[in-house]
PDB file of C-alpha atoms and ligand atoms in Angstrom:
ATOM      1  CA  UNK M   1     -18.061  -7.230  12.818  1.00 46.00           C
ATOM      2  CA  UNK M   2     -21.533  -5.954  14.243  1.00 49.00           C
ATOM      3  CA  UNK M   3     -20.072  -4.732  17.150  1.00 63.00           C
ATOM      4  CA  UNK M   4     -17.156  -2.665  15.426  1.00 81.00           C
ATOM      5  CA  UNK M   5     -16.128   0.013  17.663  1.00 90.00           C
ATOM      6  CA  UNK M   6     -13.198   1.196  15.847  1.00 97.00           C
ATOM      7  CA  UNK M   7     -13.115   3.643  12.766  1.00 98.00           C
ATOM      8  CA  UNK M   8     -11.589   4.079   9.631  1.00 98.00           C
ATOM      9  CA  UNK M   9     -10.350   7.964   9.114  1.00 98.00           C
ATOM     10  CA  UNK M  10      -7.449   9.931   7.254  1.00 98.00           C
ATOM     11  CA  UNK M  11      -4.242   9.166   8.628  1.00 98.00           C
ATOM     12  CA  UNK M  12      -2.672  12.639  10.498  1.00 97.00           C
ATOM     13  CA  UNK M  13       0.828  13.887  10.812  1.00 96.00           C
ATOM     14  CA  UNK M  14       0.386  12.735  14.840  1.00 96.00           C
ATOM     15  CA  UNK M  15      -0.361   9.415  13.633  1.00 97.00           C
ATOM     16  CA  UNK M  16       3.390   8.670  12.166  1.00 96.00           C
ATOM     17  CA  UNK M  17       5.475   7.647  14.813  1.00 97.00           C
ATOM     18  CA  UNK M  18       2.662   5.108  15.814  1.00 97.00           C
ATOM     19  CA  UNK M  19       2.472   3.459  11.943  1.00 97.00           C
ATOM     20  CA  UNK M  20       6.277   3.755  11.668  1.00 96.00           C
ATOM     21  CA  UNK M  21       6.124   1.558  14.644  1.00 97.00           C
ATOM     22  CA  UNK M  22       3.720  -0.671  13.628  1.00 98.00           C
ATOM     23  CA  UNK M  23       5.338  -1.654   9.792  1.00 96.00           C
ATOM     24  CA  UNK M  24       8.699  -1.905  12.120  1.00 95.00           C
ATOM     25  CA  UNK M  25       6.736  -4.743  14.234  1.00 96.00           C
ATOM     26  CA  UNK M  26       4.973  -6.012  11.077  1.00 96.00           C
ATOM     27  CA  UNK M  27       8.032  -5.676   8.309  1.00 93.00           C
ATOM     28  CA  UNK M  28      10.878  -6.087  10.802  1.00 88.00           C
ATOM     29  CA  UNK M  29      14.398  -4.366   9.569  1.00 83.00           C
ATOM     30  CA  UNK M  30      14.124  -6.508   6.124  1.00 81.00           C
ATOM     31  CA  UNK M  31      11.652  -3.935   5.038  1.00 78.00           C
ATOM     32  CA  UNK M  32      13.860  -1.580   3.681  1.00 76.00           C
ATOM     33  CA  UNK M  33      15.990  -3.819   1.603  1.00 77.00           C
ATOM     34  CA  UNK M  34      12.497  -4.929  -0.818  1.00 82.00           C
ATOM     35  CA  UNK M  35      12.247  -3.697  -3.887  1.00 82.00           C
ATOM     36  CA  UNK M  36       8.890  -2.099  -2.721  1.00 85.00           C
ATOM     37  CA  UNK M  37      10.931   0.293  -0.331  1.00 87.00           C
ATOM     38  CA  UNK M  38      13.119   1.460  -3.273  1.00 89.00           C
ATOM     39  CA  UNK M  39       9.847   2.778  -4.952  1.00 94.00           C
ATOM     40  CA  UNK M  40       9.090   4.403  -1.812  1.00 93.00           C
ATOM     41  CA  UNK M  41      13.033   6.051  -0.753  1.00 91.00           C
ATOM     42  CA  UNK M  42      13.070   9.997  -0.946  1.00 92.00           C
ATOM     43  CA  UNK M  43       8.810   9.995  -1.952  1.00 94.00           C
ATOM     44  CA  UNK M  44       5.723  11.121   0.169  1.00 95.00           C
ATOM     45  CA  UNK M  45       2.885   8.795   0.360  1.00 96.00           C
ATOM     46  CA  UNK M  46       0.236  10.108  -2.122  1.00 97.00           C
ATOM     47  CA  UNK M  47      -1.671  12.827  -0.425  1.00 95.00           C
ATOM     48  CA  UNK M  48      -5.109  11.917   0.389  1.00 97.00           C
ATOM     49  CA  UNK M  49      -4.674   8.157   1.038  1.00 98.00           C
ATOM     50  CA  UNK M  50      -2.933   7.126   3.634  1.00 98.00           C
ATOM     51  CA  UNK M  51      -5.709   5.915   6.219  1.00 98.00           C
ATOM     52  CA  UNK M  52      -5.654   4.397  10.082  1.00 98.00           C
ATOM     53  CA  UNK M  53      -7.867   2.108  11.763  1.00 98.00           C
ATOM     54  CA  UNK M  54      -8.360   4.047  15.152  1.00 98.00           C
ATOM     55  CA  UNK M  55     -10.079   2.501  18.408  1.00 97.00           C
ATOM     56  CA  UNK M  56     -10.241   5.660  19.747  1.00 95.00           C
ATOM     57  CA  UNK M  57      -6.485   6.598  20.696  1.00 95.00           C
ATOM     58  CA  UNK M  58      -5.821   2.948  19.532  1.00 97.00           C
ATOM     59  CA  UNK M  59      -4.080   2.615  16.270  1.00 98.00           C
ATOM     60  CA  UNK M  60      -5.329  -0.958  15.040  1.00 98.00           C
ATOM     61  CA  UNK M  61      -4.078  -0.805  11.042  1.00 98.00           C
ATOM     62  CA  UNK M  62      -2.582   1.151   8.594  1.00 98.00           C
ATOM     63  CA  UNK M  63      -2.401   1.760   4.493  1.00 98.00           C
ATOM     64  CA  UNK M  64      -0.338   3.853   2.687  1.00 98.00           C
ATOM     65  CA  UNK M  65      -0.485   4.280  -1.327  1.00 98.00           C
ATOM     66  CA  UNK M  66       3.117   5.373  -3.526  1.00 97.00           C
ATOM     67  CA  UNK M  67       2.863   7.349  -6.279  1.00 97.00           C
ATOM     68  CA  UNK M  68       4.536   5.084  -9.372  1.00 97.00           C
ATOM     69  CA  UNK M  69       4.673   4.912 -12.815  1.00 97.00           C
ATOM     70  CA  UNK M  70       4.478   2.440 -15.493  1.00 96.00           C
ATOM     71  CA  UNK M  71       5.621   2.601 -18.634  1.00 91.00           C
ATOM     72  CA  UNK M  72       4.081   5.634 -19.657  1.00 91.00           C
ATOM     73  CA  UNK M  73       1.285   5.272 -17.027  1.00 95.00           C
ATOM     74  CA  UNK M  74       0.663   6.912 -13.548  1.00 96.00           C
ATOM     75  CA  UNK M  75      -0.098   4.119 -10.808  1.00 97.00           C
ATOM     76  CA  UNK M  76      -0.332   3.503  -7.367  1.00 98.00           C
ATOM     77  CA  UNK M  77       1.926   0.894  -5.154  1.00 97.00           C
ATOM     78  CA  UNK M  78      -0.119  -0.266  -2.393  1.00 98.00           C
ATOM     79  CA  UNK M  79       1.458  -0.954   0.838  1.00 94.00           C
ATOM     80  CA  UNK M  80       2.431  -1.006   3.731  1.00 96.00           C
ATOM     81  CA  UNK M  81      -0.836  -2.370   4.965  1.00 98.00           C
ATOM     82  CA  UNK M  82      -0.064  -3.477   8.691  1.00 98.00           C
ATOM     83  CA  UNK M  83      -2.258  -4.256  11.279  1.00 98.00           C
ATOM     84  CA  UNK M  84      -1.556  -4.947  15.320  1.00 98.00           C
ATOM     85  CA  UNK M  85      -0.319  -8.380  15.555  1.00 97.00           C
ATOM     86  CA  UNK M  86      -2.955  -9.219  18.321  1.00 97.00           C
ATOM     87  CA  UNK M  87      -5.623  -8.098  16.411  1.00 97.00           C
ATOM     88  CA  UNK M  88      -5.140  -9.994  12.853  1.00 97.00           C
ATOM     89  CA  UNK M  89      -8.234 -11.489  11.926  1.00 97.00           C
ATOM     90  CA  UNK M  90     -11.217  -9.104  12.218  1.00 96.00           C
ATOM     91  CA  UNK M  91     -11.323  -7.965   8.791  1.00 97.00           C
ATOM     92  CA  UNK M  92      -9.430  -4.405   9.821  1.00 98.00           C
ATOM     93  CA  UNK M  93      -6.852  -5.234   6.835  1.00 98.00           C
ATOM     94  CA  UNK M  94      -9.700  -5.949   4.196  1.00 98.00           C
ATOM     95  CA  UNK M  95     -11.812  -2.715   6.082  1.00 98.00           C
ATOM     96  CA  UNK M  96      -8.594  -0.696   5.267  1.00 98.00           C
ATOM     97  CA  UNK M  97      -8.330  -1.847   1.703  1.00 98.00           C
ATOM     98  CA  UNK M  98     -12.106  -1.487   0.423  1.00 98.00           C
ATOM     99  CA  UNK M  99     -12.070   2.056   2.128  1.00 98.00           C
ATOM    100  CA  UNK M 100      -8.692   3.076   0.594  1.00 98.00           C
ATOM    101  CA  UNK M 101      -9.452   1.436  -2.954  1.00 98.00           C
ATOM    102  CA  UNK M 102     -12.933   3.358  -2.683  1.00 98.00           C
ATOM    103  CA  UNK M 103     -11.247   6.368  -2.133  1.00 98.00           C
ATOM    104  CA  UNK M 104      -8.746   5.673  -4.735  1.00 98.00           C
ATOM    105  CA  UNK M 105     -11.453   5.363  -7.423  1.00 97.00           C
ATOM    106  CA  UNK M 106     -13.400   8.466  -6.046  1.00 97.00           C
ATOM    107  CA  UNK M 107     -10.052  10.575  -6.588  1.00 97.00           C
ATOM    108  CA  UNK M 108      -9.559   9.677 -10.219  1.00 96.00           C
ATOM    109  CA  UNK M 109      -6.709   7.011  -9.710  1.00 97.00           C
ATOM    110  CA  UNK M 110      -6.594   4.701 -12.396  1.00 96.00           C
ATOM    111  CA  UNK M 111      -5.216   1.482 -10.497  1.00 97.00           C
ATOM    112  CA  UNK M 112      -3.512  -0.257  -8.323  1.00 98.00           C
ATOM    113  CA  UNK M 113      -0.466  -2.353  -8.085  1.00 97.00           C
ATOM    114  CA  UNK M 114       1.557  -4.201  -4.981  1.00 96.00           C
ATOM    115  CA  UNK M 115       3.454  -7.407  -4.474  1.00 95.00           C
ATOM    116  CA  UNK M 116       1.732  -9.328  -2.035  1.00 95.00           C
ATOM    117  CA  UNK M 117       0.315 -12.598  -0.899  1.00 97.00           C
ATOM    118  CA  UNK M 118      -2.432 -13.397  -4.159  1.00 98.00           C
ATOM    119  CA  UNK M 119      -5.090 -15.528  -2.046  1.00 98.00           C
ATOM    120  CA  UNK M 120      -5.472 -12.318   0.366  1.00 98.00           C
ATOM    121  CA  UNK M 121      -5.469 -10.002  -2.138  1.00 98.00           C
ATOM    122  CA  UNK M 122      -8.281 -11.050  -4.851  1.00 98.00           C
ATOM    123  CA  UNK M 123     -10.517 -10.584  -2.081  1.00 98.00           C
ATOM    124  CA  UNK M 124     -10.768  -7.290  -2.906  1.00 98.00           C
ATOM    125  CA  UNK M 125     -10.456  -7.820  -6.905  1.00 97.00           C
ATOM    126  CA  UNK M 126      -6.536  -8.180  -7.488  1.00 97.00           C
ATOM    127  CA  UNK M 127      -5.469 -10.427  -9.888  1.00 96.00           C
ATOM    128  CA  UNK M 128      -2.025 -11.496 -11.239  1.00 96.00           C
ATOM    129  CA  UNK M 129      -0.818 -10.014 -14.554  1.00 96.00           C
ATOM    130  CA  UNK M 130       1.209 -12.101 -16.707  1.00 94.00           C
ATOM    131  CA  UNK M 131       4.950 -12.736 -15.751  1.00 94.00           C
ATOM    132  CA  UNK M 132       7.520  -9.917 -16.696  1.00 92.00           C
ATOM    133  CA  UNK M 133       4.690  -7.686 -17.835  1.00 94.00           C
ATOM    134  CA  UNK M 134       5.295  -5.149 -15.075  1.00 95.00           C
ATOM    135  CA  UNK M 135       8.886  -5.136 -13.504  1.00 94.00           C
ATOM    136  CA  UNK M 136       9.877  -4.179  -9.914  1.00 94.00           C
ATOM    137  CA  UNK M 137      13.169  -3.086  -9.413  1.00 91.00           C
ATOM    138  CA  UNK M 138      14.857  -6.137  -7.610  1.00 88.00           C
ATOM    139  CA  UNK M 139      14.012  -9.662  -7.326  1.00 88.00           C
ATOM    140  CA  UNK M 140      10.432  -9.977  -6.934  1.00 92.00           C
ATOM    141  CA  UNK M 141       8.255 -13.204  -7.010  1.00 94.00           C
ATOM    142  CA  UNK M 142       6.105 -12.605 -10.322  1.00 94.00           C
ATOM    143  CA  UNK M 143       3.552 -14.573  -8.713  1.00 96.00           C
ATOM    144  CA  UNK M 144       3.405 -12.233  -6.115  1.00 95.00           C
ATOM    145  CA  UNK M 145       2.674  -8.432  -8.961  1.00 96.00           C
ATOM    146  CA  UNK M 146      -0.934  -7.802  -8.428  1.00 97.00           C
ATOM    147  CA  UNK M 147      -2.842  -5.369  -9.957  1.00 97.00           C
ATOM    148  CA  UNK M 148      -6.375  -3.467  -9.909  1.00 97.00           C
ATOM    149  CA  UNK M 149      -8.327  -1.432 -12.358  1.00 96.00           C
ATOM    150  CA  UNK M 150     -10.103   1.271 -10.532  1.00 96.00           C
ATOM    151  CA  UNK M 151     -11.872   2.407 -13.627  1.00 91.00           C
ATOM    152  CA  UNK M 152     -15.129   0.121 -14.105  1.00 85.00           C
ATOM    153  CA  UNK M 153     -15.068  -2.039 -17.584  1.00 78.00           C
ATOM    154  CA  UNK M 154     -11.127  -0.581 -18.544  1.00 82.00           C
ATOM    155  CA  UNK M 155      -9.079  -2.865 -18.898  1.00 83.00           C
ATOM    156  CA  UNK M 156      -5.215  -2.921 -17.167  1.00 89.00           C
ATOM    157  CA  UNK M 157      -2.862  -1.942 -19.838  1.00 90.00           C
ATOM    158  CA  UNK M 158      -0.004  -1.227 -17.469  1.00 93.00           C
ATOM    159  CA  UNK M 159       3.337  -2.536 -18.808  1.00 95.00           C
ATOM    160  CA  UNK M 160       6.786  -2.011 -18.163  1.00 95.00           C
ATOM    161  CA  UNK M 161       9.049  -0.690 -15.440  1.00 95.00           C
ATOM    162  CA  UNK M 162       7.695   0.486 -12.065  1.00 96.00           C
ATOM    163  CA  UNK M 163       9.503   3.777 -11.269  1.00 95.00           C
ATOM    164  CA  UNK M 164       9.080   6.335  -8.711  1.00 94.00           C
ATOM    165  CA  UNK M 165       6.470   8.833 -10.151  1.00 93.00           C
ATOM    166  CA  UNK M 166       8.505  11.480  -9.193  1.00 87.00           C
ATOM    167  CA  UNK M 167      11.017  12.081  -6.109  1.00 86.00           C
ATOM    168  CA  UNK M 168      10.031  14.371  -3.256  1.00 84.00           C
ATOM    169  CA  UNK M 169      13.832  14.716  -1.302  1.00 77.00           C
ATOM    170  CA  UNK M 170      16.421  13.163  -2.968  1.00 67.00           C
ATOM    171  CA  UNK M 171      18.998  10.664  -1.272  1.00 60.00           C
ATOM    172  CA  UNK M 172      21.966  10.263  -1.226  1.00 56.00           C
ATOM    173  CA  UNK M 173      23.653   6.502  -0.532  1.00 51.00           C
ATOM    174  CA  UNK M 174      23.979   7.013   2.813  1.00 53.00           C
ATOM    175  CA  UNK M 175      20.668   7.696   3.330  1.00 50.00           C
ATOM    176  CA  UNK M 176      21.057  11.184   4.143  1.00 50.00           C
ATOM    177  CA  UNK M 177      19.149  13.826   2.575  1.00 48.00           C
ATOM    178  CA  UNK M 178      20.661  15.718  -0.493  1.00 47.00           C
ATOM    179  CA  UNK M 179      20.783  19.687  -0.118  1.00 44.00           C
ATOM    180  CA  UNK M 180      19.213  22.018  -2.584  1.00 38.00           C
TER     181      UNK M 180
HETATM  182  C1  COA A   1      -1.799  -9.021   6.033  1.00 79.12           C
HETATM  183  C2  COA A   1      -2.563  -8.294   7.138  1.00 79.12           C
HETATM  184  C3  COA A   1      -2.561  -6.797   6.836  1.00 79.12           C
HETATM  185  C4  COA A   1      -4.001  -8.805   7.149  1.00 79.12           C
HETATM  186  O1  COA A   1      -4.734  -8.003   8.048  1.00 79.12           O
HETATM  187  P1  COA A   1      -5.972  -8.631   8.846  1.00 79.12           P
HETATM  188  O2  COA A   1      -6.685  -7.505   9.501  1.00 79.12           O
HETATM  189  O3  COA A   1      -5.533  -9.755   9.689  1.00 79.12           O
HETATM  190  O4  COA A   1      -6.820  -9.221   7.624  1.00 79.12           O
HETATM  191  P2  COA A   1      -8.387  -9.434   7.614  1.00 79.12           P
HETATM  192  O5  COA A   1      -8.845  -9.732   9.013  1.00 79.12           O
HETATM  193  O6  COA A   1      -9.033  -8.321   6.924  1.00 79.12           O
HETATM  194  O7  COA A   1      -8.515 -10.729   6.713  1.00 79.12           O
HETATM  195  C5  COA A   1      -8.249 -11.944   7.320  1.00 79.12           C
HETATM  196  C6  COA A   1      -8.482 -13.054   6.328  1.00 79.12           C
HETATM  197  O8  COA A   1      -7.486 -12.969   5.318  1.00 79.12           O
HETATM  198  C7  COA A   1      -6.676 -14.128   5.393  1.00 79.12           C
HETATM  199  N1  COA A   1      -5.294 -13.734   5.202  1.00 79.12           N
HETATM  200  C8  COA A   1      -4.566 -12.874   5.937  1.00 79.12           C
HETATM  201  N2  COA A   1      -3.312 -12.771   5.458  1.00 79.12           N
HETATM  202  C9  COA A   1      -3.269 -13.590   4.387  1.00 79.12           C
HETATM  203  C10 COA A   1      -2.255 -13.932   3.479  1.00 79.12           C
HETATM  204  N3  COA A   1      -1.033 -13.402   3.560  1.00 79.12           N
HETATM  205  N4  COA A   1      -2.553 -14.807   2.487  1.00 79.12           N
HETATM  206  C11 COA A   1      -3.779 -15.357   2.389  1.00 79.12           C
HETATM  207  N5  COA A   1      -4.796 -15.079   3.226  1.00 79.12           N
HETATM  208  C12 COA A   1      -4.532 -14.211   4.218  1.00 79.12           C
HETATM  209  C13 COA A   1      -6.878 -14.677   6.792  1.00 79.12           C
HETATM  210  O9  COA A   1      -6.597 -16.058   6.806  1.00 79.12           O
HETATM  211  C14 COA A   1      -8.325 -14.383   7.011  1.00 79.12           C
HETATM  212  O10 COA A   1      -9.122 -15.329   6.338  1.00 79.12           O
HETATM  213  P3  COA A   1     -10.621 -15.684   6.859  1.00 79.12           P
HETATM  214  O11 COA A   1     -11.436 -14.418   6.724  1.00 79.12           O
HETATM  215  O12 COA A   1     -11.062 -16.741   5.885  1.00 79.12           O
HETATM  216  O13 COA A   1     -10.454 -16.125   8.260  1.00 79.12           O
HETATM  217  C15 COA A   1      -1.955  -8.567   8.544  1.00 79.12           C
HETATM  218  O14 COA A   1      -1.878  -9.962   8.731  1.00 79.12           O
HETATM  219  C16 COA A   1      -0.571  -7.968   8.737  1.00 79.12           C
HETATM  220  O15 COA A   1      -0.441  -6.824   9.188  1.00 79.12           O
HETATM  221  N6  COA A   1       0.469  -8.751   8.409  1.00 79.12           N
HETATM  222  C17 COA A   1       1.857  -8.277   8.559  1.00 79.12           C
HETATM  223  C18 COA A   1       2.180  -7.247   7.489  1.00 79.12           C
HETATM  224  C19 COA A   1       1.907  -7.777   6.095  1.00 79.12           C
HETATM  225  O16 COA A   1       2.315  -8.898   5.756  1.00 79.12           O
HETATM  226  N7  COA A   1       1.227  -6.941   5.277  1.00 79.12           N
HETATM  227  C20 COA A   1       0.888  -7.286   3.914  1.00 79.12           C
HETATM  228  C21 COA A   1       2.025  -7.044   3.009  1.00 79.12           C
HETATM  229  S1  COA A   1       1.919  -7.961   1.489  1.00 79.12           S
END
């Protein structure tokens, strides 16, 4: 877009309510109950990369990164990446993405993994890994595990379980927070 008047920048504690809206809009209610969500229940995005697509007050997009681990390796779960329904399109999703990943790299992160739609995702160097080598808790499409090596030349060795990388508040069944 030449004439791009919006901006990528970090995402701010103001910013919230309007991205909680906009994965409500994007995810609907069925959000929660992917095996995604479970990775995310009782964690804080990781610090440092959770970026908005701003047209001045405007909120346009939104990415958020979840600290997991593999086997015996430290990744990141990509997602939710959302943008506003009537602006779909204009390359704010793949803006979002190359800024994050770039970001990502620059921090030290050594990759990236999500479940998400393969044809979108290779556009920014995703690729599938082999069925059953990395496991989701829940159903998930293996088609759909994508990873990407933010070191240059290593190769992915991630294998195993995905886990939460650690747990910020814990939770109970209910959903309500556990005290102490
Ligand atoms: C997926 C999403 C973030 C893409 O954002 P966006 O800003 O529209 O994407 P971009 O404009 O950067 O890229 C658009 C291109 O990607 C393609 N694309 C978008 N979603 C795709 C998908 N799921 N599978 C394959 N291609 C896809 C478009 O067809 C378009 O192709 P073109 O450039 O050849 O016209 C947005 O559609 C969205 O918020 N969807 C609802 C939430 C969601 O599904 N998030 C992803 C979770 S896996």
């Amino acid at each position: 877009m030449s004439d791009q008047s919006w901006q990528i920048r970090p995402e701010r504690a103001e910013d919230a309510p309007l991205v909680e809206h906009l994965n409500a809009i994007s995810f609907g209610p069925g959000r929660y109950a992917k095996s995604a969500y479970r990775l995310r229940e009782g964690v804080e995005p990781v610090e440092g990369l959770s970026f908005v697509a701003m047209d001045g007050v405007e909120l346009l997009g939104s990415i958020r990164f979840w600290p997991v681990a593999i086997g015996m390796e430290k990744s990141l779960l990509l997602g939710p990446l959302a943008v506003q329904p009537g602006l779909r399109g204009r390359g704010i999703g793949i803006a979002l993405m190359k800024h994050a990943i770039a970001e990502a790299r620059a921090q030290g992160h050594a990759s990236i993994v999500l479940v998400g739609d393969e044809p979108y995702y290779v556009r920014v160097g995703f690729a599938r890994l082999a069925p059953g080598r990395v496991r989701f808790p829940g159903p998930v499409d293996p088609a759909r595990v994508l990873a990407l090596s933010l070191q240059h030349n290593v190769m992915l060795t991630l294998k195993g379980e995905v886990r939460r990388a650690h747990i910020n508040q814990p939770i109970c069944a209910c959903g309500a927070a556990v005290a102490g």
